[in-house]
Structures are given as C-alpha cells and as structure tokens.
mmCIF file of C-alpha atoms in Angstrom:
data_model
loop_
_atom_site.group_PDB
_atom_site.id
_atom_site.type_symbol
_atom_site.label_atom_id
_atom_site.label_comp_id
_atom_site.label_asym_id
_atom_site.label_seq_id
_atom_site.Cartn_x
_atom_site.Cartn_y
_atom_site.Cartn_z
ATOM 1 C CA UNK Y 1 -17.730 12.312 -2.932
ATOM 2 C CA UNK Y 2 -15.122 10.554 -4.397
ATOM 3 C CA UNK Y 3 -14.209 7.095 -4.796
ATOM 4 C CA UNK Y 4 -10.523 6.359 -4.634
ATOM 5 C CA UNK Y 5 -9.209 2.845 -6.323
ATOM 6 C CA UNK Y 6 -6.639 1.770 -5.998
ATOM 7 C CA UNK Y 7 -5.142 -1.789 -7.850
ATOM 8 C CA UNK Y 8 -2.164 -3.940 -6.535
ATOM 9 C CA UNK Y 9 -1.166 -7.257 -7.416
ATOM 10 C CA UNK Y 10 -3.208 -9.062 -5.806
ATOM 11 C CA UNK Y 11 -6.647 -7.078 -5.171
ATOM 12 C CA UNK Y 12 -8.278 -3.956 -5.490
ATOM 13 C CA UNK Y 13 -8.918 -1.931 -2.808
ATOM 14 C CA UNK Y 14 -11.496 1.151 -2.895
ATOM 15 C CA UNK Y 15 -12.865 3.482 -1.141
ATOM 16 C CA UNK Y 16 -16.057 6.269 -1.242
ATOM 17 C CA UNK Y 17 -15.121 9.392 0.413
ATOM 18 C CA UNK Y 18 -17.957 12.657 0.622
ATOM 19 C CA UNK Y 19 -14.753 14.993 1.714
ATOM 20 C CA UNK Y 20 -14.448 14.636 5.780
ATOM 21 C CA UNK Y 21 -15.112 10.428 6.531
ATOM 22 C CA UNK Y 22 -14.806 7.343 4.160
ATOM 23 C CA UNK Y 23 -18.435 6.346 3.768
ATOM 24 C CA UNK Y 24 -17.343 2.846 2.119
ATOM 25 C CA UNK Y 25 -13.941 0.305 2.251
ATOM 26 C CA UNK Y 26 -13.706 -2.891 0.493
ATOM 27 C CA UNK Y 27 -11.899 -5.161 -1.505
ATOM 28 C CA UNK Y 28 -12.350 -7.478 -5.213
ATOM 29 C CA UNK Y 29 -9.977 -10.014 -5.720
ATOM 30 C CA UNK Y 30 -8.962 -8.831 -9.712
ATOM 31 C CA UNK Y 31 -10.934 -11.788 -11.231
ATOM 32 C CA UNK Y 32 -13.533 -10.767 -8.987
ATOM 33 C CA UNK Y 33 -13.784 -7.466 -10.343
ATOM 34 C CA UNK Y 34 -17.223 -7.236 -12.591
ATOM 35 C CA UNK Y 35 -17.863 -7.352 -8.621
ATOM 36 C CA UNK Y 36 -16.875 -3.001 -8.660
ATOM 37 C CA UNK Y 37 -20.059 -2.403 -10.373
ATOM 38 C CA UNK Y 38 -21.800 -2.328 -7.351
ATOM 39 C CA UNK Y 39 -20.870 0.735 -6.591
ATOM 40 C CA UNK Y 40 -22.485 2.142 -9.533
ATOM 41 C CA UNK Y 41 -25.573 0.467 -8.875
ATOM 42 C CA UNK Y 42 -25.001 1.545 -4.723
ATOM 43 C CA UNK Y 43 -24.022 4.913 -4.806
ATOM 44 C CA UNK Y 44 -24.864 7.896 -5.880
ATOM 45 C CA UNK Y 45 -22.438 9.607 -9.610
ATOM 46 C CA UNK Y 46 -19.021 11.404 -7.429
ATOM 47 C CA UNK Y 47 -17.459 13.598 -8.919
ATOM 48 C CA UNK Y 48 -14.061 12.432 -9.257
ATOM 49 C CA UNK Y 49 -13.294 8.845 -8.594
ATOM 50 C CA UNK Y 50 -9.395 8.574 -8.622
ATOM 51 C CA UNK Y 51 -7.056 5.335 -9.440
ATOM 52 C CA UNK Y 52 -3.809 3.776 -9.276
ATOM 53 C CA UNK Y 53 -3.358 0.550 -10.950
ATOM 54 C CA UNK Y 54 0.088 -2.106 -11.327
ATOM 55 C CA UNK Y 55 -1.567 -4.392 -12.126
ATOM 56 C CA UNK Y 56 -1.107 -3.462 -16.193
ATOM 57 C CA UNK Y 57 -2.985 -2.284 -18.254
ATOM 58 C CA UNK Y 58 -6.080 -5.057 -18.474
ATOM 59 C CA UNK Y 59 -6.633 -4.439 -15.056
ATOM 60 C CA UNK Y 60 -7.003 -0.880 -15.667
ATOM 61 C CA UNK Y 61 -9.505 -1.169 -18.952
ATOM 62 C CA UNK Y 62 -11.853 -4.085 -16.543
ATOM 63 C CA UNK Y 63 -11.665 -1.623 -14.098
ATOM 64 C CA UNK Y 64 -12.920 0.213 -16.724
ATOM 65 C CA UNK Y 65 -15.493 -1.747 -18.053
ATOM 66 C CA UNK Y 66 -16.957 -2.529 -14.487
ATOM 67 C CA UNK Y 67 -17.398 0.516 -13.556
ATOM 68 C CA UNK Y 68 -18.959 2.092 -16.943
ATOM 69 C CA UNK Y 69 -21.322 4.817 -16.640
ATOM 70 C CA UNK Y 70 -18.351 6.622 -14.692
ATOM 71 C CA UNK Y 71 -16.204 6.181 -17.459
ATOM 72 C CA UNK Y 72 -15.409 9.759 -18.079
ATOM 73 C CA UNK Y 73 -14.552 10.497 -14.148
ATOM 74 C CA UNK Y 74 -12.016 8.315 -14.207
ATOM 75 C CA UNK Y 75 -8.729 10.384 -13.038
ATOM 76 C CA UNK Y 76 -5.858 7.336 -13.312
ATOM 77 C CA UNK Y 77 -2.894 8.535 -11.611
ATOM 78 C CA UNK Y 78 1.186 8.575 -11.861
ATOM 79 C CA UNK Y 79 3.641 9.621 -10.069
ATOM 80 C CA UNK Y 80 5.366 12.643 -10.771
ATOM 81 C CA UNK Y 81 7.819 14.921 -9.259
ATOM 82 C CA UNK Y 82 5.958 16.846 -6.772
ATOM 83 C CA UNK Y 83 2.815 16.043 -4.886
ATOM 84 C CA UNK Y 84 0.589 16.109 -2.268
ATOM 85 C CA UNK Y 85 3.575 18.134 0.280
ATOM 86 C CA UNK Y 86 5.873 15.399 -0.917
ATOM 87 C CA UNK Y 87 8.937 15.737 -3.539
ATOM 88 C CA UNK Y 88 9.609 12.635 -5.131
ATOM 89 C CA UNK Y 89 13.077 11.622 -5.179
ATOM 90 C CA UNK Y 90 13.357 8.687 -7.439
ATOM 91 C CA UNK Y 91 15.460 9.371 -10.339
ATOM 92 C CA UNK Y 92 13.230 8.616 -12.386
ATOM 93 C CA UNK Y 93 10.555 9.876 -10.674
ATOM 94 C CA UNK Y 94 7.200 8.680 -12.817
ATOM 95 C CA UNK Y 95 9.666 4.773 -12.838
ATOM 96 C CA UNK Y 96 8.193 5.087 -8.472
ATOM 97 C CA UNK Y 97 5.183 2.607 -8.427
ATOM 98 C CA UNK Y 98 2.281 4.632 -8.429
ATOM 99 C CA UNK Y 99 1.078 2.675 -5.162
ATOM 100 C CA UNK Y 100 4.157 3.555 -3.323
ATOM 101 C CA UNK Y 101 3.376 7.715 -4.343
ATOM 102 C CA UNK Y 102 -0.006 7.102 -3.465
ATOM 103 C CA UNK Y 103 1.641 5.770 0.109
ATOM 104 C CA UNK Y 104 3.465 8.505 0.526
ATOM 105 C CA UNK Y 105 0.946 11.258 0.147
ATOM 106 C CA UNK Y 106 -1.060 9.592 2.163
ATOM 107 C CA UNK Y 107 1.666 9.764 5.200
ATOM 108 C CA UNK Y 108 2.750 12.622 4.513
ATOM 109 C CA UNK Y 109 -0.923 14.098 5.132
ATOM 110 C CA UNK Y 110 -0.635 11.666 8.247
ATOM 111 C CA UNK Y 111 2.662 12.909 9.993
ATOM 112 C CA UNK Y 112 4.177 15.943 9.776
ATOM 113 C CA UNK Y 113 7.459 13.933 11.071
ATOM 114 C CA UNK Y 114 10.312 12.286 9.074
ATOM 115 C CA UNK Y 115 8.731 8.530 8.245
ATOM 116 C CA UNK Y 116 8.835 4.904 7.180
ATOM 117 C CA UNK Y 117 6.153 3.796 5.531
ATOM 118 C CA UNK Y 118 5.774 0.341 4.731
ATOM 119 C CA UNK Y 119 3.583 -1.458 2.493
ATOM 120 C CA UNK Y 120 3.197 -4.815 3.308
ATOM 121 C CA UNK Y 121 1.270 -6.636 0.828
ATOM 122 C CA UNK Y 122 2.307 -9.102 -2.565
ATOM 123 C CA UNK Y 123 5.838 -7.135 -1.851
ATOM 124 C CA UNK Y 124 7.004 -4.827 1.190
ATOM 125 C CA UNK Y 125 8.168 -1.680 0.555
ATOM 126 C CA UNK Y 126 9.696 0.338 2.675
ATOM 127 C CA UNK Y 127 10.222 3.831 1.923
ATOM 128 C CA UNK Y 128 12.290 6.631 3.597
ATOM 129 C CA UNK Y 129 10.671 9.978 3.885
ATOM 130 C CA UNK Y 130 12.214 12.961 5.239
ATOM 131 C CA UNK Y 131 10.623 15.291 8.042
ATOM 132 C CA UNK Y 132 10.971 18.529 5.120
ATOM 133 C CA UNK Y 133 8.303 15.685 2.675
ATOM 134 C CA UNK Y 134 11.006 14.766 0.623
ATOM 135 C CA UNK Y 135 11.236 11.230 -1.079
ATOM 136 C CA UNK Y 136 14.480 9.409 -0.476
ATOM 137 C CA UNK Y 137 14.608 6.044 -1.479
ATOM 138 C CA UNK Y 138 12.746 2.745 -0.309
ATOM 139 C CA UNK Y 139 13.513 -0.977 -0.569
ATOM 140 C CA UNK Y 140 11.616 -3.911 -2.498
ATOM 141 C CA UNK Y 141 11.291 -6.826 -0.814
ATOM 142 C CA UNK Y 142 8.761 -10.844 -1.301
ATOM 143 C CA UNK Y 143 6.151 -10.423 1.114
ATOM 144 C CA UNK Y 144 5.700 -12.408 3.369
ATOM 145 C CA UNK Y 145 3.799 -15.200 2.123
ATOM 146 C CA UNK Y 146 6.359 -15.076 -1.068
ATOM 147 C CA UNK Y 147 8.944 -15.718 1.341
ATOM 148 C CA UNK Y 148 7.553 -18.908 2.883
ATOM 149 C CA UNK Y 149 6.324 -19.702 -1.499
ATOM 150 C CA UNK Y 150 10.251 -19.412 -2.039
ATOM 151 C CA UNK Y 151 11.355 -22.107 0.347
ATOM 152 C CA UNK Y 152 8.586 -24.295 -0.521
ATOM 153 C CA UNK Y 153 9.172 -24.351 -4.113
ATOM 154 C CA UNK Y 154 12.962 -24.274 -4.196
ATOM 155 C CA UNK Y 155 14.316 -26.620 -1.455
ATOM 156 C CA UNK Y 156 13.465 -30.780 -1.543
ATOM 157 C CA UNK Y 157 12.501 -30.800 2.604
ATOM 158 C CA UNK Y 158 10.385 -27.074 3.407
ATOM 159 C CA UNK Y 159 6.967 -26.541 3.742
ATOM 160 C CA UNK Y 160 4.765 -23.485 3.006
ATOM 161 C CA UNK Y 161 4.975 -22.723 6.521
ATOM 162 C CA UNK Y 162 1.919 -22.128 9.017
ATOM 163 C CA UNK Y 163 3.803 -20.897 12.043
ATOM 164 C CA UNK Y 164 4.058 -18.681 13.579
ATOM 165 C CA UNK Y 165 6.726 -15.704 15.226
ATOM 166 C CA UNK Y 166 9.515 -17.083 18.143
ATOM 167 C CA UNK Y 167 12.177 -15.287 19.040
ATOM 168 C CA UNK Y 168 13.327 -18.987 19.796
ATOM 169 C CA UNK Y 169 11.910 -21.152 17.427
ATOM 170 C CA UNK Y 170 11.577 -24.559 17.887
ATOM 171 C CA UNK Y 171 9.939 -26.835 15.171
ATOM 172 C CA UNK Y 172 10.481 -25.757 11.440
ATOM 173 C CA UNK Y 173 7.112 -23.719 10.957
ATOM 174 C CA UNK Y 174 7.932 -21.455 13.198
ATOM 175 C CA UNK Y 175 11.539 -21.305 11.804
ATOM 176 C CA UNK Y 176 10.093 -20.383 8.278
ATOM 177 C CA UNK Y 177 8.339 -16.850 9.501
ATOM 178 C CA UNK Y 178 9.817 -16.266 12.047
ATOM 179 C CA UNK Y 179 12.581 -15.931 9.336
ATOM 180 C CA UNK Y 180 10.423 -13.641 6.938
ATOM 181 C CA UNK Y 181 8.512 -11.453 9.834
ATOM 182 C CA UNK Y 182 12.044 -10.730 11.244
ATOM 183 C CA UNK Y 183 14.455 -10.430 7.914
ATOM 184 C CA UNK Y 184 11.199 -7.398 7.517
ATOM 185 C CA UNK Y 185 11.599 -6.382 10.035
ATOM 186 C CA UNK Y 186 15.786 -6.205 10.203
ATOM 187 C CA UNK Y 187 14.987 -4.319 7.002
ATOM 188 C CA UNK Y 188 12.551 -1.571 8.065
ATOM 189 C CA UNK Y 189 15.265 -0.820 11.402
ATOM 190 C CA UNK Y 190 17.625 -0.455 9.288
ATOM 191 C CA UNK Y 191 15.858 1.759 7.108
ATOM 192 C CA UNK Y 192 15.211 3.821 10.108
ATOM 193 C CA UNK Y 193 18.364 3.913 11.751
ATOM 194 C CA UNK Y 194 19.537 5.695 8.507
ATOM 195 C CA UNK Y 195 16.494 8.809 9.402
ATOM 196 C CA UNK Y 196 17.875 9.027 12.653
ATOM 197 C CA UNK Y 197 15.409 8.991 16.351
ATOM 198 C CA UNK Y 198 13.203 10.699 15.027
ATOM 199 C CA UNK Y 199 11.028 8.921 12.149
ATOM 200 C CA UNK Y 200 7.624 6.865 12.616
ATOM 201 C CA UNK Y 201 6.915 3.802 10.836
ATOM 202 C CA UNK Y 202 3.482 3.870 9.264
ATOM 203 C CA UNK Y 203 2.713 0.570 8.309
ATOM 204 C CA UNK Y 204 -0.498 -0.359 5.283
ATOM 205 C CA UNK Y 205 -0.877 -3.816 4.083
ATOM 206 C CA UNK Y 206 -2.679 -7.778 4.502
ATOM 207 C CA UNK Y 207 1.102 -8.236 6.939
ATOM 208 C CA UNK Y 208 1.289 -4.149 8.414
ATOM 209 C CA UNK Y 209 0.072 -5.883 11.859
ATOM 210 C CA UNK Y 210 2.218 -9.581 11.638
ATOM 211 C CA UNK Y 211 5.259 -7.389 10.892
ATOM 212 C CA UNK Y 212 3.654 -4.625 13.441
ATOM 213 C CA UNK Y 213 4.387 -7.178 16.869
ATOM 214 C CA UNK Y 214 7.249 -8.160 16.246
ATOM 215 C CA UNK Y 215 9.641 -4.225 15.121
ATOM 216 C CA UNK Y 216 10.979 -2.548 18.509
ATOM 217 C CA UNK Y 217 11.051 1.060 16.656
ATOM 218 C CA UNK Y 218 7.861 3.938 16.885
ATOM 219 C CA UNK Y 219 5.291 2.102 14.413
ATOM 220 C CA UNK Y 220 1.877 1.752 14.125
ATOM 221 C CA UNK Y 221 -0.899 0.501 11.539
ATOM 222 C CA UNK Y 222 -2.116 2.997 8.982
ATOM 223 C CA UNK Y 223 -4.230 0.671 6.422
ATOM 224 C CA UNK Y 224 -5.082 1.967 3.550
ATOM 225 C CA UNK Y 225 -2.966 4.499 2.780
ATOM 226 C CA UNK Y 226 -2.689 4.417 -1.070
ATOM 227 C CA UNK Y 227 -6.533 5.269 -0.790
ATOM 228 C CA UNK Y 228 -5.062 8.023 1.410
ATOM 229 C CA UNK Y 229 -3.268 9.576 -0.609
ATOM 230 C CA UNK Y 230 -5.566 9.022 -3.788
ATOM 231 C CA UNK Y 231 -8.364 10.954 -1.341
ATOM 232 C CA UNK Y 232 -5.168 13.706 -0.573
ATOM 233 C CA UNK Y 233 -4.847 14.390 -4.562
ATOM 234 C CA UNK Y 234 -7.896 14.460 -5.557
ATOM 235 C CA UNK Y 235 -9.043 17.350 -2.736
ATOM 236 C CA UNK Y 236 -5.520 19.025 -4.403
ATOM 237 C CA UNK Y 237 -6.727 18.339 -7.192
#
C-alpha cells in the first residue's frame, strides 16, 4: 500500500492505493491539515508515503506533523531530468513545479500519444508532452477564480462574477465568466495546434469540467493527475 499527497496552493489532495486500485481519495484545505491524522488512524502503515508539495516548507512541516507516525516513510518528490517515462525539457529541470512534473508523469501513464496536460486549479497550467515522452514546455495562467477576482479587485464597476459560460454573453456576470473560460480554452487550443492534430488534452483540477465543455479539441477529464504521477513514481522506485 502507498499513500500519495499533492499539496497544492489551496488544498492537499490525498489517495490510498493498494497496488491495483485507489482504495480512497480525499482533500483537506491547508487550514485543516491536522485532519490528515485520520489517515494514520484509519489505515495500516503504508510501504511509502509520496508527497508533492508546492505550498512551501511550512506546509510540508505541518503535513509531516499530522502524519508523525509515518514520518520516516515520507518521500518528498522533486522534479528531475527524467522519470516515469517523461524527459523534462525545462531549462532548469529542478525548477519545474513538482505538481506539474507529477501530472506529466501521470498523463504519460495514461496515454502514449502527444498530449496537452492541463491543471486547472488556483492557477491553470498548460503543458505540452510529445508522443515520445518529452516535456516540451508549458504555460501558466491565473485560474478561473483568480481571473474573476482580479476584475472585481482592479475595476470600479465590475462584480465578482457568478455567471455562466455563453457563446454570446448578454449580461456582465456571464461576460466575465465566459471571458475567463474562453481565454483559457484559447490558450489550450493554441498549444494543441502547435503539437499537431494527434494530441489529446487531459484536464485535471477543480475547473476541468468547465473547460471540458468549452474546448473543441479532443479532450477528457483525468482527475488527480499529480496523484497518478506519484503512484507511478512509487511503483518505479
């Protein structure tokens, strides 16, 4: 058994895997990190605990404190030049966010074609993976909520919109929400065009369903890709 933890900007996603399937998955926000102690209470000690953390050293320390009985089992993953069938094409491979790195590895485990790997959370990342497993590079955009919040903060008359996506929005809330979704869909589709027609788009993160509806390229939701990547890394040693 392995336990995988993806510590992102807003939440800590976790999963328990028995080598064949996910037995359980869940999430806590960083303020509720102490709730991870329930994993220790509910499950036997795993073979490994895989941690991908982009929330900083304090977050890592709090996670270790919550999982104190398993502390010696925790393997905090770093981005590497190559792993899990992916070659890291970043100029400085270790500078690639480890959540993006794990998502690429998780995607590679699911598809053997070229792929656009999208993580749609607090930020939206759009990463290009060649058919031979090379990570070519990617984009970082504000997430949908950040886009909405920036307009509400930075303008005198625009609200924190709670509209819906429309092709021809006819009210301000719909115009803001549709603009944010269309901007992100456009970035994804431009990246897909650079890779060519055989690329499939894998969408992960809380905003994945909204983006899936807006895209006109081949796509599918593949939730918790960083956890899938951590699972692959644990399996490969």
